Amino acid sequence: MRLLVKAPAKINLSLDVLHKRPDGYHEVKMVMTTIDLADRIELVPLASDTIKIVSHNRFVPDDHRNLAYQAAKLLKETFGIRKGVAISIAKAIPVAAGLAGGSSDAAATLRGLNKLWRLGLTLDELAELGAKIGSDVSFCVYGGTAIATGRGEKIEHIPSPPPCWVILAKPAIGVSTAEVYRSLNVNTIEHPDVDGMVQAIKHQDYEGICSLVGNVLEDVTLKKYPEVAHIKEQMKRFGADAVLMSGSGPTVFGLVQYDSRLQRIYNGLRGFCDQVFTVRLLGERNTLD
């Protein structure tokens, strides 16, 4: 038996950092939602008691550094599983892009192996395990739209935003999330209105959502990487309704309500950026497999 699982990317509509915690992590408050750009994970049982990562993307590690590998190892160790699995990762989400690609691969692996190994775990139990792997994994287990607090592992589900297009542009650089957080001065940041964003989503207020997008990590990344600032400026100039960097970057996304404007923005960005995608919001839970 082989199993295919979808691993969608996420964007942050709002990302705030409240303070640095005693454990070294930062306390965050974010609104995240899934988008229809997804990796495909294929799980194939192996006769030997090993975990094998298969990927044709040279930026994807095939050892213990891979979050999908860590997800399989965690399940094996937690539940005493003496079975092997080959995890094939077909990447569509850019690597080190601020879109939770690695975290989503890990979450998809958790959900898939739960079925393959007949563990009978609930999504809540899988999300709790996911928090041990990385801050975004818990959200990615559920998908949909949610407020994430703590270091990102405490999830409160909210309705999906109104339907719209999302256009993504990633420059040819990678950004270290840890480095961005290290460079952040929590005493001088201007906090976005996360609660206002939540209310706008609940009221299906598209214009309100567009006016309230915010990400405190932008200032750090934009100063370090001028090409990210350039993409953001151009996306605004080409006519996106709202423009924001996702996560720690470097991917910039724009929200676009009308198809007619989408092609113009896409063509404009393709003039100087290789990785440009147009996708829809997924938004709802249980659209993942």
C-alpha atoms as a printed R data frame, in Angstrom:
    type eleno elety resid chain resno       x      y       z
1   ATOM     1    CA   MET     A     1   0.000  0.000   0.000
2   ATOM     2    CA   ARG     A     2   1.266  3.456  -0.914
3   ATOM     3    CA   LEU     A     3  -0.291  6.698   0.225
4   ATOM     4    CA   LEU     A     4  -0.328 10.162  -1.367
5   ATOM     5    CA   VAL     A     5  -0.781 13.204   0.886
6   ATOM     6    CA   LYS     A     6  -1.060 16.878  -0.054
7   ATOM     7    CA   ALA     A     7   1.112 19.385   1.852
8   ATOM     8    CA   PRO     A     8  -0.121 22.947   1.165
9   ATOM     9    CA   ALA     A     9   1.792 26.152   1.825
10  ATOM    10    CA   LYS     A    10   0.642 28.843   4.236
11  ATOM    11    CA   ILE     A    11   0.795 32.607   4.271
12  ATOM    12    CA   ASN     A    12   0.669 34.942   7.262
13  ATOM    13    CA   LEU     A    13  -2.020 37.592   6.945
14  ATOM    14    CA   SER     A    14  -0.813 39.035  10.241
15  ATOM    15    CA   LEU     A    15   2.333 38.274  12.232
16  ATOM    16    CA   ASP     A    16   3.158 39.914  15.545
17  ATOM    17    CA   VAL     A    17   5.976 39.193  18.007
18  ATOM    18    CA   LEU     A    18   5.068 40.070  21.586
19  ATOM    19    CA   HIS     A    19   8.287 39.376  23.521
20  ATOM    20    CA   LYS     A    20  11.198 36.986  23.891
21  ATOM    21    CA   ARG     A    21  10.476 34.078  26.210
22  ATOM    22    CA   PRO     A    22  12.740 32.601  28.913
23  ATOM    23    CA   ASP     A    23  13.156 29.459  26.748
24  ATOM    24    CA   GLY     A    24  14.737 31.532  23.966
25  ATOM    25    CA   TYR     A    25  11.742 31.401  21.630
26  ATOM    26    CA   HIS     A    26   9.630 34.434  20.784
27  ATOM    27    CA   GLU     A    27   5.998 34.728  21.844
28  ATOM    28    CA   VAL     A    28   3.993 35.299  18.667
29  ATOM    29    CA   LYS     A    29   0.446 36.057  17.622
30  ATOM    30    CA   MET     A    30  -0.331 35.290  13.990
31  ATOM    31    CA   VAL     A    31  -3.162 34.728  11.560
32  ATOM    32    CA   MET     A    32  -2.271 32.002   9.065
33  ATOM    33    CA   THR     A    33  -4.193 30.506   6.160
34  ATOM    34    CA   THR     A    34  -3.444 27.740   3.664
35  ATOM    35    CA   ILE     A    35  -3.117 28.368  -0.059
36  ATOM    36    CA   ASP     A    36  -3.433 26.103  -3.088
37  ATOM    37    CA   LEU     A    37   0.284 25.639  -3.657
38  ATOM    38    CA   ALA     A    38   1.271 22.232  -2.360
39  ATOM    39    CA   ASP     A    39   4.018 19.639  -2.179
40  ATOM    40    CA   ARG     A    40   3.019 16.020  -2.765
41  ATOM    41    CA   ILE     A    41   4.158 13.430  -0.265
42  ATOM    42    CA   GLU     A    42   4.179  9.748  -1.218
43  ATOM    43    CA   LEU     A    43   4.593  7.206   1.570
44  ATOM    44    CA   VAL     A    44   5.707  3.686   0.604
45  ATOM    45    CA   PRO     A    45   6.244  0.908   3.198
46  ATOM    46    CA   LEU     A    46   9.733 -0.605   3.306
47  ATOM    47    CA   ALA     A    47  10.670 -4.130   4.340
48  ATOM    48    CA   SER     A    48  13.582 -2.790   6.422
49  ATOM    49    CA   ASP     A    49  13.135 -0.744   9.611
50  ATOM    50    CA   THR     A    50  14.474  2.480   8.081
51  ATOM    51    CA   ILE     A    51  13.313  5.949   7.019
52  ATOM    52    CA   LYS     A    52  14.302  6.945   3.497
53  ATOM    53    CA   ILE     A    53  13.790 10.446   2.041
54  ATOM    54    CA   VAL     A    54  13.531 10.703  -1.751
55  ATOM    55    CA   SER     A    55  13.529 14.081  -3.484
56  ATOM    56    CA   HIS     A    56  14.821 15.419  -6.792
57  ATOM    57    CA   ASN     A    57  15.221 18.911  -5.315
58  ATOM    58    CA   ARG     A    58  18.876 19.476  -4.373
59  ATOM    59    CA   PHE     A    59  17.869 21.907  -1.603
60  ATOM    60    CA   VAL     A    60  15.857 19.240   0.244
61  ATOM    61    CA   PRO     A    61  17.973 17.347   2.815
62  ATOM    62    CA   ASP     A    62  17.628 13.554   2.720
63  ATOM    63    CA   ASP     A    63  18.679 12.917   6.324
64  ATOM    64    CA   HIS     A    64  17.713 13.827   9.914
65  ATOM    65    CA   ARG     A    65  17.634 17.551   9.011
66  ATOM    66    CA   ASN     A    66  14.492 16.944   6.950
67  ATOM    67    CA   LEU     A    67  11.323 17.694   8.948
68  ATOM    68    CA   ALA     A    68   9.399 14.845   7.260
69  ATOM    69    CA   TYR     A    69  12.172 12.481   8.388
70  ATOM    70    CA   GLN     A    70  11.835 13.884  11.921
71  ATOM    71    CA   ALA     A    71   8.054 13.351  11.803
72  ATOM    72    CA   ALA     A    72   8.441  9.671  10.859
73  ATOM    73    CA   LYS     A    73  11.167  9.175  13.488
74  ATOM    74    CA   LEU     A    74   9.001 10.792  16.181
75  ATOM    75    CA   LEU     A    75   6.064  8.476  15.420
76  ATOM    76    CA   LYS     A    76   8.332  5.417  15.369
77  ATOM    77    CA   GLU     A    77   9.931  6.299  18.706
78  ATOM    78    CA   THR     A    78   6.702  7.403  20.421
79  ATOM    79    CA   PHE     A    79   4.679  4.336  19.453
80  ATOM    80    CA   GLY     A    80   7.403  1.691  19.124
81  ATOM    81    CA   ILE     A    81   6.858  1.226  15.379
82  ATOM    82    CA   ARG     A    82   9.237 -1.333  13.856
83  ATOM    83    CA   LYS     A    83   8.402 -0.588  10.241
84  ATOM    84    CA   GLY     A    84  10.202  1.327   7.546
85  ATOM    85    CA   VAL     A    85   8.945  3.939   5.107
86  ATOM    86    CA   ALA     A    86  10.176  5.738   2.003
87  ATOM    87    CA   ILE     A    87   9.003  9.352   1.938
88  ATOM    88    CA   SER     A    88   9.044 10.858  -1.553
89  ATOM    89    CA   ILE     A    89   8.725 14.644  -1.593
90  ATOM    90    CA   ALA     A    90   7.673 16.293  -4.853
91  ATOM    91    CA   LYS     A    91   8.332 19.983  -4.195
92  ATOM    92    CA   ALA     A    92   6.121 22.741  -5.558
93  ATOM    93    CA   ILE     A    93   6.588 25.090  -2.580
94  ATOM    94    CA   PRO     A    94   9.911 26.972  -2.800
95  ATOM    95    CA   VAL     A    95  12.469 26.029  -0.135
96  ATOM    96    CA   ALA     A    96  13.349 28.503   2.684
97  ATOM    97    CA   ALA     A    97  10.635 30.838   1.455
98  ATOM    98    CA   GLY     A    98   8.517 31.735   4.506
99  ATOM    99    CA   LEU     A    99   5.695 29.468   3.266
100 ATOM   100    CA   ALA     A   100   6.119 26.583   5.776
101 ATOM   101    CA   GLY     A   101   7.029 24.069   3.062
102 ATOM   102    CA   GLY     A   102   9.147 21.885   5.356
103 ATOM   103    CA   SER     A   103   6.607 22.127   8.175
104 ATOM   104    CA   SER     A   104   3.773 21.174   5.834
105 ATOM   105    CA   ASP     A   105   5.771 18.175   4.572
106 ATOM   106    CA   ALA     A   106   6.214 17.073   8.203
107 ATOM   107    CA   ALA     A   107   2.500 17.561   8.942
108 ATOM   108    CA   ALA     A   108   1.513 15.586   5.833
109 ATOM   109    CA   THR     A   109   3.893 12.815   6.881
110 ATOM   110    CA   LEU     A   110   2.292 12.694  10.345
111 ATOM   111    CA   ARG     A   111  -1.211 12.509   8.874
112 ATOM   112    CA   GLY     A   112  -0.221  9.958   6.255
113 ATOM   113    CA   LEU     A   113   1.691  7.625   8.578
114 ATOM   114    CA   ASN     A   114  -1.187  7.802  11.051
115 ATOM   115    CA   LYS     A   115  -3.260  6.123   8.332
116 ATOM   116    CA   LEU     A   116  -0.554  3.864   6.941
117 ATOM   117    CA   TRP     A   117   0.435  2.523  10.361
118 ATOM   118    CA   ARG     A   118  -3.178  2.577  11.666
119 ATOM   119    CA   LEU     A   119  -2.314  4.539  14.799
120 ATOM   120    CA   GLY     A   120  -5.811  6.017  15.204
121 ATOM   121    CA   LEU     A   121  -4.561  9.412  16.388
122 ATOM   122    CA   THR     A   122  -6.805 12.481  16.219
123 ATOM   123    CA   LEU     A   123  -5.713 15.676  14.470
124 ATOM   124    CA   ASP     A   124  -5.331 17.269  17.917
125 ATOM   125    CA   GLU     A   125  -2.943 14.485  18.976
126 ATOM   126    CA   LEU     A   126  -1.000 14.785  15.730
127 ATOM   127    CA   ALA     A   127  -0.771 18.571  16.163
128 ATOM   128    CA   GLU     A   128   0.606 18.092  19.693
129 ATOM   129    CA   LEU     A   129   3.294 15.788  18.309
130 ATOM   130    CA   GLY     A   130   3.956 18.222  15.488
131 ATOM   131    CA   ALA     A   131   4.795 20.982  17.964
132 ATOM   132    CA   LYS     A   132   7.881 18.951  18.963
133 ATOM   133    CA   ILE     A   133   9.195 19.176  15.390
134 ATOM   134    CA   GLY     A   134   8.662 22.862  14.581
135 ATOM   135    CA   SER     A   135   6.525 25.880  15.393
136 ATOM   136    CA   ASP     A   136   4.421 25.793  12.182
137 ATOM   137    CA   VAL     A   137   3.849 22.028  12.083
138 ATOM   138    CA   SER     A   138   0.813 22.098  14.407
139 ATOM   139    CA   PHE     A   139  -0.994 24.586  12.173
140 ATOM   140    CA   CYS     A   140  -0.075 22.587   9.068
141 ATOM   141    CA   VAL     A   141  -1.572 19.411  10.563
142 ATOM   142    CA   TYR     A   142  -4.966 21.122  10.564
143 ATOM   143    CA   GLY     A   143  -4.671 23.528   7.648
144 ATOM   144    CA   GLY     A   144  -7.439 26.052   7.126
145 ATOM   145    CA   THR     A   145  -7.294 29.468   8.806
146 ATOM   146    CA   ALA     A   146  -6.260 30.018  12.408
147 ATOM   147    CA   ILE     A   147  -4.826 32.278  15.075
148 ATOM   148    CA   ALA     A   148  -1.506 30.844  16.240
149 ATOM   149    CA   THR     A   149  -0.032 31.872  19.589
150 ATOM   150    CA   GLY     A   150   2.711 30.691  21.957
151 ATOM   151    CA   ARG     A   151   5.662 29.994  19.669
152 ATOM   152    CA   GLY     A   152   3.116 29.191  16.955
153 ATOM   153    CA   GLU     A   153   1.901 25.832  18.255
154 ATOM   154    CA   LYS     A   154  -1.315 26.976  20.019
155 ATOM   155    CA   ILE     A   155  -4.019 26.963  17.360
156 ATOM   156    CA   GLU     A   156  -7.469 28.565  17.412
157 ATOM   157    CA   HIS     A   157  -9.493 27.964  14.258
158 ATOM   158    CA   ILE     A   158 -11.424 30.795  12.633
159 ATOM   159    CA   PRO     A   159 -13.516 30.982   9.430
160 ATOM   160    CA   SER     A   160 -11.728 31.223   6.097
161 ATOM   161    CA   PRO     A   161 -11.256 34.647   4.469
162 ATOM   162    CA   PRO     A   162 -13.463 35.550   1.488
163 ATOM   163    CA   PRO     A   163 -12.280 33.937  -1.784
164 ATOM   164    CA   CYS     A   164  -9.536 35.733  -3.664
165 ATOM   165    CA   TRP     A   165  -6.389 35.143  -5.670
166 ATOM   166    CA   VAL     A   166  -2.947 35.053  -4.093
167 ATOM   167    CA   ILE     A   167   0.079 35.943  -6.176
168 ATOM   168    CA   LEU     A   168   3.464 34.926  -4.774
169 ATOM   169    CA   ALA     A   169   6.937 36.052  -5.799
170 ATOM   170    CA   LYS     A   170  10.134 34.599  -4.351
171 ATOM   171    CA   PRO     A   171  13.539 36.081  -5.173
172 ATOM   172    CA   ALA     A   172  16.472 33.720  -5.732
173 ATOM   173    CA   ILE     A   173  17.633 33.852  -2.108
174 ATOM   174    CA   GLY     A   174  16.947 31.889   1.067
175 ATOM   175    CA   VAL     A   175  16.325 33.498   4.443
176 ATOM   176    CA   SER     A   176  17.181 32.015   7.835
177 ATOM   177    CA   THR     A   177  14.192 32.340  10.168
178 ATOM   178    CA   ALA     A   178  16.474 32.076  13.208
179 ATOM   179    CA   GLU     A   179  18.671 34.902  11.906
180 ATOM   180    CA   VAL     A   180  15.674 37.165  11.296
181 ATOM   181    CA   TYR     A   181  14.341 36.593  14.812
182 ATOM   182    CA   ARG     A   182  17.802 37.194  16.285
183 ATOM   183    CA   SER     A   183  17.944 40.571  14.515
184 ATOM   184    CA   LEU     A   184  14.476 41.651  15.679
185 ATOM   185    CA   ASN     A   185  14.300 44.376  18.336
186 ATOM   186    CA   VAL     A   186  11.029 43.630  20.152
187 ATOM   187    CA   ASN     A   187  11.148 47.004  21.939
188 ATOM   188    CA   THR     A   188  10.886 49.116  18.795
189 ATOM   189    CA   ILE     A   189   8.491 47.178  16.542
190 ATOM   190    CA   GLU     A   190   5.161 48.556  15.407
191 ATOM   191    CA   HIS     A   191   2.559 45.914  16.223
192 ATOM   192    CA   PRO     A   192  -0.027 44.978  13.592
193 ATOM   193    CA   ASP     A   193  -3.703 44.807  14.577
194 ATOM   194    CA   VAL     A   194  -4.075 41.020  14.755
195 ATOM   195    CA   ASP     A   195  -7.450 41.202  16.538
196 ATOM   196    CA   GLY     A   196  -8.720 43.594  13.868
197 ATOM   197    CA   MET     A   197  -7.615 41.120  11.177
198 ATOM   198    CA   VAL     A   198  -9.519 38.329  12.915
199 ATOM   199    CA   GLN     A   199 -12.680 40.448  13.042
200 ATOM   200    CA   ALA     A   200 -12.334 41.422   9.379
201 ATOM   201    CA   ILE     A   201 -12.058 37.739   8.434
202 ATOM   202    CA   LYS     A   202 -15.056 36.808  10.579
203 ATOM   203    CA   HIS     A   203 -17.086 39.558   8.882
204 ATOM   204    CA   GLN     A   204 -15.824 38.528   5.420
205 ATOM   205    CA   ASP     A   205 -14.597 42.100   4.980
206 ATOM   206    CA   TYR     A   206 -12.115 41.841   2.094
207 ATOM   207    CA   GLU     A   207 -11.187 45.535   2.138
208 ATOM   208    CA   GLY     A   208 -10.675 45.386   5.899
209 ATOM   209    CA   ILE     A   209  -8.389 42.364   5.525
210 ATOM   210    CA   CYS     A   210  -6.356 44.198   2.879
211 ATOM   211    CA   SER     A   211  -5.966 47.273   5.070
212 ATOM   212    CA   LEU     A   212  -4.868 45.264   8.132
213 ATOM   213    CA   VAL     A   213  -2.162 42.944   6.744
214 ATOM   214    CA   GLY     A   214   1.033 43.307   8.772
215 ATOM   215    CA   ASN     A   215   4.247 41.448   9.588
216 ATOM   216    CA   VAL     A   216   6.780 42.689  12.156
217 ATOM   217    CA   LEU     A   217   9.546 40.585  10.571
218 ATOM   218    CA   GLU     A   218   9.342 42.600   7.347
219 ATOM   219    CA   ASP     A   219  11.538 45.449   8.572
220 ATOM   220    CA   VAL     A   220  14.388 43.059   9.399
221 ATOM   221    CA   THR     A   221  14.267 41.106   6.138
222 ATOM   222    CA   LEU     A   222  13.680 44.146   3.909
223 ATOM   223    CA   LYS     A   223  16.763 45.861   5.365
224 ATOM   224    CA   LYS     A   224  18.940 42.785   4.875
225 ATOM   225    CA   TYR     A   225  17.605 41.915   1.423
226 ATOM   226    CA   PRO     A   226  16.734 44.948  -0.762
227 ATOM   227    CA   GLU     A   227  15.406 42.613  -3.499
228 ATOM   228    CA   VAL     A   228  12.495 41.693  -1.213
229 ATOM   229    CA   ALA     A   229  11.625 45.372  -0.765
230 ATOM   230    CA   HIS     A   230  11.819 45.805  -4.547
231 ATOM   231    CA   ILE     A   231   9.365 42.957  -5.165
232 ATOM   232    CA   LYS     A   232   6.988 44.424  -2.602
233 ATOM   233    CA   GLU     A   233   7.099 47.859  -4.208
234 ATOM   234    CA   GLN     A   234   6.564 46.453  -7.701
235 ATOM   235    CA   MET     A   235   3.662 44.246  -6.644
236 ATOM   236    CA   LYS     A   236   1.937 47.297  -5.178
237 ATOM   237    CA   ARG     A   237   2.695 49.298  -8.318
238 ATOM   238    CA   PHE     A   238   1.239 46.580 -10.561
239 ATOM   239    CA   GLY     A   239  -2.042 46.794  -8.635
240 ATOM   240    CA   ALA     A   240  -2.338 44.091  -5.925
241 ATOM   241    CA   ASP     A   241  -5.007 44.928  -3.322
242 ATOM   242    CA   ALA     A   242  -2.666 44.133  -0.410
243 ATOM   243    CA   VAL     A   243   1.012 43.171  -0.338
244 ATOM   244    CA   LEU     A   244   2.962 41.526   2.491
245 ATOM   245    CA   MET     A   245   5.986 39.343   3.108
246 ATOM   246    CA   SER     A   246   5.067 35.887   4.422
247 ATOM   247    CA   GLY     A   247   6.749 34.605   7.576
248 ATOM   248    CA   SER     A   248  10.431 35.544   7.746
249 ATOM   249    CA   GLY     A   249  10.505 35.825   3.949
250 ATOM   250    CA   PRO     A   250  11.740 36.194   1.362
251 ATOM   251    CA   THR     A   251   8.451 35.390  -0.433
252 ATOM   252    CA   VAL     A   252   6.115 38.336  -0.932
253 ATOM   253    CA   PHE     A   253   2.423 37.743  -1.576
254 ATOM   254    CA   GLY     A   254  -0.322 39.938  -2.943
255 ATOM   255    CA   LEU     A   255  -4.080 39.543  -2.556
256 ATOM   256    CA   VAL     A   256  -6.041 40.139  -5.748
257 ATOM   257    CA   GLN     A   257  -9.836 40.059  -5.958
258 ATOM   258    CA   TYR     A   258 -10.380 40.288  -9.719
259 ATOM   259    CA   ASP     A   259  -9.035 37.966 -12.413
260 ATOM   260    CA   SER     A   260  -8.580 40.858 -14.830
261 ATOM   261    CA   ARG     A   261  -5.785 42.361 -12.738
262 ATOM   262    CA   LEU     A   262  -4.058 39.071 -11.983
263 ATOM   263    CA   GLN     A   263  -2.387 38.495 -15.361
264 ATOM   264    CA   ARG     A   264  -0.967 42.018 -15.466
265 ATOM   265    CA   ILE     A   265   0.628 41.608 -12.032
266 ATOM   266    CA   TYR     A   266   1.943 38.126 -12.914
267 ATOM   267    CA   ASN     A   267   3.495 39.340 -16.183
268 ATOM   268    CA   GLY     A   268   5.040 42.361 -14.489
269 ATOM   269    CA   LEU     A   269   6.678 40.256 -11.769
270 ATOM   270    CA   ARG     A   270   7.929 37.608 -14.214
271 ATOM   271    CA   GLY     A   271   9.985 40.341 -15.825
272 ATOM   272    CA   PHE     A   272  12.491 40.236 -12.943
273 ATOM   273    CA   CYS     A   273  11.545 37.304 -10.681
274 ATOM   274    CA   ASP     A   274  11.758 33.629 -11.738
275 ATOM   275    CA   GLN     A   275   9.507 32.083  -9.104
276 ATOM   276    CA   VAL     A   276   6.033 33.604  -9.424
277 ATOM   277    CA   PHE     A   277   2.818 31.701  -8.649
278 ATOM   278    CA   THR     A   278  -0.884 32.510  -8.854
279 ATOM   279    CA   VAL     A   279  -3.060 30.379  -6.582
280 ATOM   280    CA   ARG     A   280  -6.324 30.514  -4.658
281 ATOM   281    CA   LEU     A   281  -6.806 30.621  -0.907
282 ATOM   282    CA   LEU     A   282  -7.728 27.218   0.492
283 ATOM   283    CA   GLY     A   283  -8.820 28.676   3.808
284 ATOM   284    CA   GLU     A   284 -11.013 25.808   5.019
285 ATOM   285    CA   ARG     A   285  -9.897 22.827   7.094
286 ATOM   286    CA   ASN     A   286 -10.163 19.241   5.854
287 ATOM   287    CA   THR     A   287  -9.227 20.061   2.265
288 ATOM   288    CA   LEU     A   288  -5.786 18.571   2.602
289 ATOM   289    CA   ASP     A   289  -5.765 14.968   1.394
